[in-house]
Coordinates of C-alpha atoms in Angstrom, one line a residue:
S1 CA 40.0 -52.8 -12.2
R2 CA 36.5 -51.7 -12.5
S3 CA 33.4 -51.3 -10.3
I4 CA 30.1 -53.3 -10.3
R5 CA 28.8 -50.3 -11.8
Q6 CA 31.0 -49.1 -14.2
M7 CA 30.5 -52.2 -15.6
G8 CA 26.9 -52.5 -15.5
T9 CA 26.9 -49.3 -17.8
V10 CA 29.5 -50.9 -19.5
T11 CA 27.2 -53.6 -20.5
E12 CA 24.0 -51.8 -21.0
Q13 CA 25.9 -49.2 -23.3
A14 CA 27.5 -52.3 -25.5
F15 CA 24.3 -54.6 -25.2
G16 CA 22.2 -51.7 -26.5
T17 CA 24.4 -51.5 -30.1
T18 CA 23.2 -54.0 -32.8
F19 CA 26.2 -55.6 -34.5
D20 CA 30.1 -57.0 -34.0
T21 CA 31.7 -54.5 -35.9
S22 CA 30.2 -51.3 -32.6
Y23 CA 32.0 -54.4 -30.2
T24 CA 35.0 -53.9 -31.7
N25 CA 35.2 -50.2 -29.9
L26 CA 35.5 -51.4 -26.3
E27 CA 38.2 -52.6 -24.7
P28 CA 39.4 -56.0 -24.4
E29 CA 39.1 -56.2 -21.0
V30 CA 35.2 -54.9 -20.7
R31 CA 34.9 -57.9 -24.0
F32 CA 35.8 -60.5 -22.2
Y33 CA 33.2 -59.3 -19.5
L34 CA 30.6 -59.6 -21.4
L35 CA 31.6 -62.6 -23.0
D36 CA 31.5 -64.5 -19.9
V37 CA 28.1 -62.5 -18.8
L38 CA 27.2 -64.9 -22.4
R39 CA 28.3 -67.4 -21.5
K40 CA 26.4 -67.6 -17.8
S41 CA 23.4 -66.1 -19.5
L42 CA 23.5 -68.9 -22.2
K43 CA 23.0 -71.8 -19.0
I44 CA 19.8 -70.0 -17.6
C45 CA 18.8 -69.6 -20.9
P46 CA 19.9 -72.0 -24.3
F47 CA 17.3 -70.5 -26.8
C48 CA 17.7 -67.6 -26.9
I49 CA 19.2 -66.4 -30.5
E50 CA 19.9 -62.8 -29.5
T51 CA 22.6 -63.9 -26.6
Y52 CA 24.0 -66.1 -29.5
G53 CA 24.5 -63.2 -31.9
R54 CA 25.7 -60.9 -29.7
M55 CA 28.1 -63.8 -28.5
A56 CA 29.2 -64.0 -31.8
G57 CA 29.7 -60.4 -32.5
L58 CA 31.7 -60.4 -29.5
W59 CA 34.1 -62.9 -30.9
Y60 CA 33.9 -61.5 -34.2
A61 CA 35.2 -58.5 -33.1
E62 CA 38.7 -60.8 -30.7
R63 CA 39.0 -62.0 -34.3
Q64 CA 37.9 -64.9 -32.9
Y65 CA 35.9 -66.6 -36.3
T66 CA 36.8 -69.2 -36.5
Q67 CA 34.7 -69.4 -33.0
A68 CA 31.6 -67.2 -33.8
V69 CA 30.4 -70.2 -36.8
D70 CA 31.8 -72.8 -34.8
L71 CA 29.2 -71.4 -32.5
I72 CA 26.4 -69.9 -34.5
E73 CA 26.9 -72.4 -37.3
P74 CA 23.9 -75.2 -36.1
L75 CA 21.9 -72.7 -34.7
V76 CA 22.1 -71.3 -38.2
M77 CA 20.9 -74.1 -39.9
Q78 CA 18.1 -75.4 -37.8
L79 CA 16.8 -71.9 -37.9
T80 CA 16.2 -71.7 -41.8
A81 CA 15.5 -74.9 -41.6
M82 CA 12.4 -74.2 -40.0
I83 CA 11.6 -71.1 -43.2
P84 CA 8.9 -72.0 -45.4
S85 CA 10.6 -72.7 -48.7
H86 CA 8.4 -70.8 -51.4
D87 CA 9.6 -67.5 -52.9
Y88 CA 7.2 -65.2 -50.8
V89 CA 8.0 -66.6 -47.3
Q90 CA 9.3 -63.6 -46.5
V91 CA 11.3 -62.4 -42.9
S92 CA 11.1 -59.0 -42.4
Y93 CA 13.6 -57.1 -40.4
A94 CA 10.8 -54.5 -39.4
S95 CA 9.0 -57.1 -37.0
L96 CA 10.8 -56.4 -33.9
A97 CA 10.6 -59.5 -33.2
N98 CA 13.4 -60.8 -36.0
R99 CA 15.6 -59.4 -35.9
P100 CA 17.8 -61.3 -33.7
F101 CA 17.8 -64.0 -36.7
H102 CA 18.8 -61.3 -38.8
R103 CA 21.5 -60.0 -36.3
L104 CA 23.2 -63.6 -35.3
V105 CA 22.6 -64.5 -39.6
H106 CA 24.8 -61.1 -40.3
N107 CA 27.7 -62.6 -37.4
Y108 CA 27.5 -65.7 -39.5
V109 CA 28.5 -64.4 -43.1
L110 CA 31.1 -61.9 -41.3
S111 CA 32.1 -64.6 -40.0
L112 CA 32.2 -67.2 -42.6
D113 CA 33.9 -64.7 -44.7
K114 CA 37.0 -64.2 -42.1
V115 CA 37.9 -67.8 -41.9
G116 CA 37.6 -68.0 -46.2
R117 CA 34.2 -69.7 -46.9
H118 CA 33.4 -66.6 -49.2
R119 CA 31.3 -68.7 -51.6
E120 CA 28.7 -69.5 -48.6
A121 CA 28.8 -66.7 -47.7
D122 CA 27.3 -64.8 -50.7
Q123 CA 24.8 -67.4 -51.1
W124 CA 24.0 -67.1 -47.5
A125 CA 23.6 -62.9 -48.0
K126 CA 21.8 -63.8 -50.7
K127 CA 19.0 -65.7 -49.3
M128 CA 18.6 -63.8 -46.5
I129 CA 18.5 -60.5 -49.3
K130 CA 15.9 -63.0 -51.1
L131 CA 14.5 -62.7 -47.2
C132 CA 14.1 -60.1 -46.4
P133 CA 14.6 -57.9 -49.7
N134 CA 14.4 -54.3 -48.2
D135 CA 17.2 -55.4 -46.5
N136 CA 17.5 -53.4 -44.0
I137 CA 20.6 -54.6 -41.5
G138 CA 23.4 -54.5 -45.7
F139 CA 23.2 -58.7 -47.2
R140 CA 23.6 -56.8 -50.5
Y141 CA 26.4 -55.1 -49.0
L142 CA 27.7 -58.7 -47.9
S143 CA 27.4 -60.1 -51.2
S144 CA 29.2 -58.2 -52.8
R145 CA 33.0 -59.8 -51.7
T146 CA 35.2 -57.2 -53.7
Q147 CA 33.6 -54.2 -50.6
R148 CA 33.8 -57.4 -48.0
S149 CA 37.1 -58.5 -48.6
P150 CA 40.8 -57.1 -49.7
G151 CA 42.2 -60.6 -51.8
A152 CA 37.8 -62.8 -51.8
E153 CA 38.1 -65.9 -54.3

């Protein structure tokens, strides 16, 4: 078993990563520890978008795709409903305040794909490209079903 100091260092390093695929490189024991930390964090501050995104990333790393979708889908729907539907509205990744939203939707798109909801994943990726045309986070890549999942519809 790891010491509290070692786990603190691991937590710091893991939360410095941005996406779910980074979490797959962590040991299962570390991922379970981080999930526990995030659950406790949500009890303290249930409005932290970053916490939901990171938790979904860890569920993704654990191959618990349905849990990831179930966790973040209501939040993704609520947040995107607040964005005006005008064509000129953009949610730039360059703004640090928008990055948790982008990471949340990124994990949502990846998880939707893994649960077989490929068309929805494509639609969300395309919607995010429209909201952020410079696409710093890779939605353009994700919107290509053939690159994302072999055998996708």
